Coordinates of C-alpha atoms and ligand atoms in Angstrom, one line a residue:
M1 CA 24.2 13.1 3.7
S2 CA 26.8 12.1 1.2
G3 CA 29.0 14.1 -1.0
T4 CA 27.9 12.9 -4.4
R5 CA 29.0 14.6 -7.6
S6 CA 27.8 13.2 -10.9
N7 CA 27.7 14.6 -14.4
I8 CA 24.4 12.8 -15.1
R9 CA 22.4 14.6 -12.5
P10 CA 22.7 17.6 -10.2
G11 CA 24.7 17.5 -7.0
E12 CA 23.0 16.6 -3.8
F13 CA 22.2 20.1 -2.7
E14 CA 20.9 21.3 -6.0
L15 CA 18.8 18.1 -6.2
I16 CA 17.2 18.9 -2.9
A17 CA 16.7 22.6 -3.6
R18 CA 15.4 22.3 -7.2
I19 CA 13.6 18.9 -7.3
F20 CA 12.4 18.2 -3.7
A21 CA 12.1 21.6 -1.9
P22 CA 9.0 22.6 -4.0
L23 CA 7.2 19.5 -2.7
S24 CA 7.5 20.8 0.9
R25 CA 5.9 24.2 0.3
K26 CA 2.6 23.5 2.0
L27 CA 4.4 22.6 5.3
P28 CA 5.9 25.7 7.0
G29 CA 7.7 23.4 9.5
A30 CA 9.7 21.8 6.7
F31 CA 11.6 25.2 6.4
G32 CA 11.9 24.7 2.6
L33 CA 14.3 21.7 3.3
T34 CA 17.0 24.2 4.4
D35 CA 17.3 23.0 8.0
D36 CA 18.3 19.9 9.8
V37 CA 14.8 18.7 10.9
A38 CA 11.2 19.5 10.3
V39 CA 8.6 20.3 13.1
L40 CA 5.0 19.4 13.2
A41 CA 2.1 20.2 15.6
A42 CA -0.5 17.5 16.3
P43 CA -4.1 18.8 16.2
P44 CA -5.6 18.9 19.8
G45 CA -7.0 15.6 20.9
H46 CA -5.1 13.6 18.3
E47 CA -2.3 11.0 18.5
I48 CA 0.7 10.9 16.1
V49 CA 0.8 7.9 13.8
L50 CA 4.1 6.7 12.3
K51 CA 4.9 4.2 9.5
T52 CA 7.7 3.4 7.2
D53 CA 7.8 1.4 4.0
A54 CA 10.5 1.2 1.4
V55 CA 10.7 -0.1 -2.2
I56 CA 13.9 -1.7 -3.6
E57 CA 14.8 -2.1 -7.2
G58 CA 14.4 -5.7 -8.3
V59 CA 12.2 -6.5 -5.2
H60 CA 9.3 -4.1 -5.3
F61 CA 9.8 -2.4 -8.7
R62 CA 11.7 -3.0 -11.9
K63 CA 14.3 -0.6 -13.3
S64 CA 12.1 -0.2 -16.3
D65 CA 9.0 0.9 -14.4
P66 CA 8.0 4.5 -15.0
P67 CA 9.5 6.7 -12.2
E68 CA 6.1 8.3 -11.5
T69 CA 4.7 4.8 -10.6
V70 CA 7.7 4.0 -8.3
A71 CA 7.0 7.3 -6.4
K72 CA 3.3 6.6 -6.2
K73 CA 3.8 3.0 -5.1
V74 CA 6.0 3.8 -2.2
L75 CA 3.8 6.7 -1.0
R76 CA 0.6 4.6 -1.4
M77 CA 2.1 1.6 0.5
N78 CA 2.5 3.9 3.4
I79 CA -0.9 5.6 3.0
S80 CA -2.7 2.2 2.8
D81 CA -1.5 1.4 6.3
F82 CA -3.0 4.7 7.5
A83 CA -6.3 3.8 5.7
A84 CA -6.6 0.4 7.4
K85 CA -6.1 2.1 10.8
G86 CA -8.6 4.8 10.3
A87 CA -5.8 7.4 10.5
S88 CA -5.0 10.4 8.3
P89 CA -1.6 10.7 6.7
Y90 CA -0.1 14.2 6.8
A91 CA 3.6 14.5 6.1
Y92 CA 6.5 12.2 5.1
L93 CA 10.2 11.9 5.0
L94 CA 12.0 10.5 2.0
A95 CA 15.2 8.6 2.1
L96 CA 16.8 8.0 -1.3
S97 CA 19.7 5.6 -1.9
L98 CA 20.8 6.3 -5.4
P99 CA 23.1 4.2 -7.6
E100 CA 24.6 5.8 -10.8
W101 CA 21.7 5.2 -13.1
P102 CA 18.8 7.5 -12.3
D103 CA 19.5 10.6 -14.3
T104 CA 17.9 14.0 -13.9
A105 CA 14.9 13.2 -16.1
W106 CA 14.2 10.1 -14.0
L107 CA 14.4 12.1 -10.8
E108 CA 12.2 14.8 -12.2
H109 CA 9.5 12.3 -13.2
F110 CA 9.8 10.6 -9.8
A111 CA 9.2 14.0 -8.1
R112 CA 6.3 14.7 -10.4
G113 CA 4.7 11.4 -9.3
L114 CA 5.2 12.5 -5.7
G115 CA 3.6 15.8 -6.4
E116 CA 0.6 14.3 -8.0
D117 CA 0.0 12.0 -5.1
Q118 CA 0.5 14.8 -2.6
E119 CA -2.5 16.5 -4.2
T120 CA -4.5 13.2 -4.3
F121 CA -4.0 12.3 -0.7
G122 CA -3.2 15.6 1.1
V123 CA 0.3 14.8 2.2
T124 CA 3.4 17.0 2.1
L125 CA 7.2 16.3 2.0
A126 CA 8.8 17.2 5.3
G127 CA 12.4 16.2 4.6
G128 CA 14.6 13.3 4.0
D129 CA 18.0 12.0 3.2
T130 CA 19.9 11.5 -0.1
D131 CA 22.9 9.1 -0.3
R132 CA 24.9 7.3 -3.0
T133 CA 24.7 3.5 -2.8
P134 CA 27.0 0.9 -4.4
G135 CA 23.9 -1.3 -4.5
V136 CA 20.5 -0.9 -6.2
L137 CA 18.1 2.0 -6.0
S138 CA 15.9 2.1 -2.9
V139 CA 13.3 4.6 -1.8
A140 CA 12.2 4.7 1.8
V141 CA 9.2 6.8 2.9
M142 CA 8.4 7.5 6.6
M143 CA 4.9 8.7 6.8
T144 CA 3.4 10.5 9.8
G145 CA -0.2 11.5 10.4
F146 CA -2.9 11.7 13.0
V147 CA -5.8 9.8 14.6
P148 CA -8.3 11.0 17.2
Q149 CA -7.0 9.9 20.6
G150 CA -7.7 6.3 21.4
T151 CA -9.5 5.5 18.1
L152 CA -6.8 3.7 16.1
I153 CA -8.2 0.4 14.6
R154 CA -5.9 -2.3 15.9
R155 CA -5.4 -5.8 14.6
N156 CA -6.2 -7.4 17.9
G157 CA -9.9 -6.7 18.4
A158 CA -11.5 -9.6 16.4
A159 CA -13.9 -11.8 18.5
P160 CA -15.7 -15.0 17.8
G161 CA -19.1 -14.1 16.2
D162 CA -17.6 -11.2 14.1
L163 CA -17.9 -11.2 10.3
V164 CA -15.0 -10.8 8.0
Y165 CA -15.0 -8.2 5.2
V166 CA -12.7 -7.1 2.4
T167 CA -12.8 -4.0 0.1
G168 CA -12.4 -4.1 -3.7
T169 CA -11.2 -7.2 -5.5
I170 CA -8.3 -9.5 -4.5
G171 CA -5.4 -10.9 -6.6
D172 CA -5.3 -8.3 -9.4
A173 CA -1.8 -7.0 -8.6
G174 CA -0.5 -10.5 -8.5
G175 CA -2.1 -11.1 -12.0
G176 CA -0.5 -7.8 -13.2
L177 CA 2.9 -8.9 -12.0
E178 CA 2.5 -12.2 -13.8
L179 CA 1.6 -10.3 -17.0
L180 CA 4.6 -8.0 -16.7
A181 CA 6.9 -11.1 -17.1
T182 CA 5.9 -11.0 -20.8
P183 CA 6.9 -7.6 -22.2
S184 CA 4.2 -6.1 -24.4
A185 CA 4.0 -2.7 -26.2
K186 CA 0.2 -2.6 -26.4
R187 CA -2.0 -4.5 -24.0
P188 CA -5.7 -5.0 -24.1
D189 CA -7.6 -3.0 -21.6
W190 CA -8.2 -5.9 -19.2
E191 CA -4.5 -6.6 -19.0
A192 CA -3.6 -2.9 -18.6
E193 CA -6.0 -2.8 -15.7
L194 CA -4.2 -5.7 -13.9
V195 CA -0.8 -4.2 -14.6
S196 CA -1.9 -0.8 -13.3
R197 CA -3.1 -2.5 -10.0
Y198 CA 0.5 -3.8 -9.6
L199 CA 2.3 -0.6 -10.5
V200 CA 0.1 1.9 -8.6
P201 CA -1.8 0.6 -5.5
R202 CA -5.2 2.3 -4.7
P203 CA -5.3 2.8 -1.0
R204 CA -8.8 2.9 0.6
L205 CA -8.3 6.2 2.5
A206 CA -11.8 7.4 2.2
F207 CA -13.2 4.1 3.4
G208 CA -10.8 3.5 6.3
Q209 CA -11.5 6.7 8.3
P210 CA -15.3 6.0 8.8
L211 CA -14.4 2.4 9.9
R212 CA -13.3 3.8 13.2
G213 CA -15.9 2.7 15.7
L214 CA -17.3 0.0 13.3
A215 CA -14.4 -2.4 12.7
S216 CA -13.2 -4.6 15.6
A217 CA -9.9 -5.3 13.8
S218 CA -8.4 -4.2 10.5
L219 CA -5.3 -4.3 8.3
D220 CA -4.3 -3.6 4.8
V221 CA -3.8 -6.6 2.6
S222 CA -0.2 -6.3 1.3
D223 CA 1.2 -9.8 1.5
G224 CA -1.9 -12.0 0.6
L225 CA -5.4 -12.1 2.0
V226 CA -5.2 -15.4 3.8
G227 CA -1.7 -14.7 5.3
D228 CA -2.7 -11.2 6.4
L229 CA -5.9 -12.3 8.0
G230 CA -3.8 -14.8 9.8
H231 CA -2.0 -11.9 11.5
I232 CA -5.4 -10.6 12.8
A233 CA -6.2 -14.2 13.9
E234 CA -2.9 -14.5 15.8
V235 CA -3.0 -11.2 17.7
S236 CA -6.7 -11.5 18.4
D237 CA -6.4 -15.1 19.5
V238 CA -9.2 -16.4 17.2
R239 CA -9.6 -18.4 14.0
I240 CA -10.7 -16.8 10.7
E241 CA -12.6 -18.8 8.1
I242 CA -12.8 -17.4 4.6
D243 CA -15.3 -18.8 2.1
A244 CA -13.4 -19.2 -1.2
D245 CA -16.5 -18.6 -3.3
R246 CA -17.1 -15.2 -1.6
V247 CA -13.5 -13.9 -2.2
P248 CA -14.1 -11.0 -4.7
V249 CA -12.3 -11.6 -8.0
S250 CA -12.4 -9.0 -10.8
P251 CA -13.6 -9.9 -14.3
Q252 CA -10.1 -9.1 -15.5
L253 CA -8.4 -11.6 -13.2
R254 CA -11.1 -14.2 -14.2
Q255 CA -10.1 -13.6 -17.8
L256 CA -6.5 -14.3 -17.0
R257 CA -7.0 -17.4 -14.8
G258 CA -10.6 -18.6 -14.8
N259 CA -12.6 -19.0 -11.7
D260 CA -11.8 -22.4 -10.3
S261 CA -10.7 -23.0 -6.7
E262 CA -7.0 -23.0 -7.7
A263 CA -7.5 -19.5 -9.3
I264 CA -9.2 -18.3 -6.1
A265 CA -6.5 -19.8 -3.9
R266 CA -3.8 -18.0 -6.0
A267 CA -5.7 -14.7 -5.7
A268 CA -6.1 -15.0 -2.0
T269 CA -2.4 -15.6 -1.4
A270 CA -0.9 -13.1 -3.9
G271 CA 0.6 -9.8 -2.6
D272 CA 0.2 -6.1 -3.3
D273 CA -3.6 -5.8 -3.1
Y274 CA -3.6 -2.8 -0.7
E275 CA -7.3 -3.5 0.1
I276 CA -8.6 -3.3 3.7
A277 CA -9.6 -6.6 5.4
F278 CA -11.5 -6.1 8.6
T279 CA -13.8 -7.8 11.1
A280 CA -16.9 -6.4 12.8
P281 CA -19.8 -7.7 14.8
P282 CA -22.9 -8.5 12.7
S283 CA -24.8 -5.6 14.3
R284 CA -22.5 -3.2 12.4
C285 CA -23.3 -4.7 9.0
E286 CA -25.8 -2.1 8.0
A287 CA -23.6 0.8 9.0
I288 CA -20.7 -0.8 7.0
G289 CA -23.0 -1.0 4.0
Q290 CA -23.7 2.8 4.4
V291 CA -20.0 3.7 4.6
A292 CA -19.4 1.5 1.5
A293 CA -22.2 3.3 -0.4
K294 CA -21.2 6.7 0.7
T295 CA -17.5 6.2 -0.3
L296 CA -18.4 4.3 -3.5
T297 CA -16.4 1.3 -2.1
R298 CA -17.1 -2.3 -3.0
V299 CA -17.2 -4.3 0.2
S300 CA -17.6 -8.1 0.4
E301 CA -18.5 -10.2 3.4
I302 CA -16.1 -13.2 3.0
G303 CA -16.2 -15.2 6.2
R304 CA -16.4 -15.3 10.0
V305 CA -14.4 -15.3 13.2
V306 CA -14.6 -18.4 15.4
A307 CA -12.8 -19.8 18.4
G308 CA -9.4 -21.4 17.5
E309 CA -6.4 -20.3 15.6
G310 CA -5.1 -19.4 12.1
A311 CA -6.8 -18.2 8.9
V312 CA -8.1 -20.8 6.4
L313 CA -9.8 -20.8 3.1
L314 CA -12.9 -23.1 2.9
D315 CA -14.5 -24.7 -0.2
G316 CA -18.3 -24.8 -0.8
E317 CA -18.6 -27.9 1.5
G318 CA -16.7 -26.2 4.3
R319 CA -13.5 -28.2 3.8
E320 CA -10.1 -26.4 4.1
I321 CA -8.4 -25.8 0.8
P322 CA -4.8 -26.8 1.2
L323 CA -2.5 -23.8 0.4
E324 CA 1.2 -24.1 -0.6
R325 CA 1.7 -20.7 1.1
K326 CA -0.7 -18.2 2.7
G327 CA 1.1 -15.1 1.5
Y328 CA 4.3 -13.4 0.5
T329 CA 7.2 -13.3 2.8
H330 CA 10.7 -11.8 2.2
F331 CA 12.7 -14.4 4.0
Ligands
ADP1 P1 22.3 16.7 7.2 O1 23.6 17.2 6.6 O2 21.9 17.5 8.4 O3 22.2 15.3 7.3 P2 21.1 16.8 4.6 O4 22.2 17.6 3.9 O5 21.1 15.4 4.4 O6 21.2 17.2 6.1 O7 19.7 17.4 4.2 C1 19.5 18.8 4.1 C2 18.0 19.1 4.1 O8 17.5 18.4 2.9 C3 17.2 18.5 5.3 O9 16.2 19.4 5.6 C4 16.7 17.2 4.8 O10 15.5 16.8 5.4 C5 16.5 17.5 3.3 N1 16.6 16.3 2.4 C6 17.7 15.6 2.1 N2 17.4 14.7 1.2 C7 16.1 14.7 0.9 C8 15.2 14.0 0.1 N3 15.6 13.0 -0.6 N4 13.9 14.4 0.1 C9 13.5 15.4 0.9 N5 14.3 16.1 1.7 C10 15.6 15.8 1.7
MG2 MG1 22.1 18.2 9.8

């Protein structure tokens, strides 16, 4: 806690009671945010899944971004991890570090964004922390949820002979971020679509849960397709080959950058996709197609798992495309 008083927004306790407590209503164990902790019962036969992800002003969002989208981005970053693991998110804690600038209206819009996504994804606020910071605004979410005992889809199960798949299209958020560098009051639809993919991720929750029992390894693509598949390769002790011409690229991104191998390489190493990349034995191919059809999810087969190490992007002749970097890293 912190004893913040400010004339531009309510005090800490009023903020919690008026703006955040209504978001906890569906969770009796949150006690209306009037107690020190929240309690939660796991459904029988399930394990508790935990994850935290934060967004920081100037790193993951810009001060000028709509507060609703900041709220949705941080929630969805967490939810995307649950999707990739076949787990169900349930409740979350919210830690806010507030500098002077977010006023009451900003906080109300932020809470409205949380409320909308609580409905969309079936999650509820369980508690949190609110502090004043001398630095920039940061929002940390700690999400908790459940998975049937022993069924979590790990990163370490990929085996030589498996195929590699990815949902949706890759690189759109990176294109959106590039577009945001040039301010514009009215964007054409194709630009607005790319910007929206950067501002508000679209986690594949409906697709991830039926992947349990089908995928041998899975993760969500947050730091770049090639780099993230490299994480599966490393912990599974295999090599992953991605065919550049099978990496799914949206018409909007093609409009921005064309379709040559440099454009594909950029898409496959850009961050913020929040798609699911996974591996599975070829015998599961048909079942994966059925899950894709049932959940209205585009799924592309993009490569294969072989013996060796690392993740690489191959051109049409099977030659490795040299990459400056395979994904986004903070340090
Ligand atoms: P303490 O003094 O025990 O640290 P706080 O005064 O920080 O407790 O918080 C009081 C209650 O409000 C707790 O239930 C806490 O979980 C909740 N809370 C505080 N900040 C937030 C927030 N940003 N979002 C949701 N709940 C919050
Ligand atoms: Mg306390």
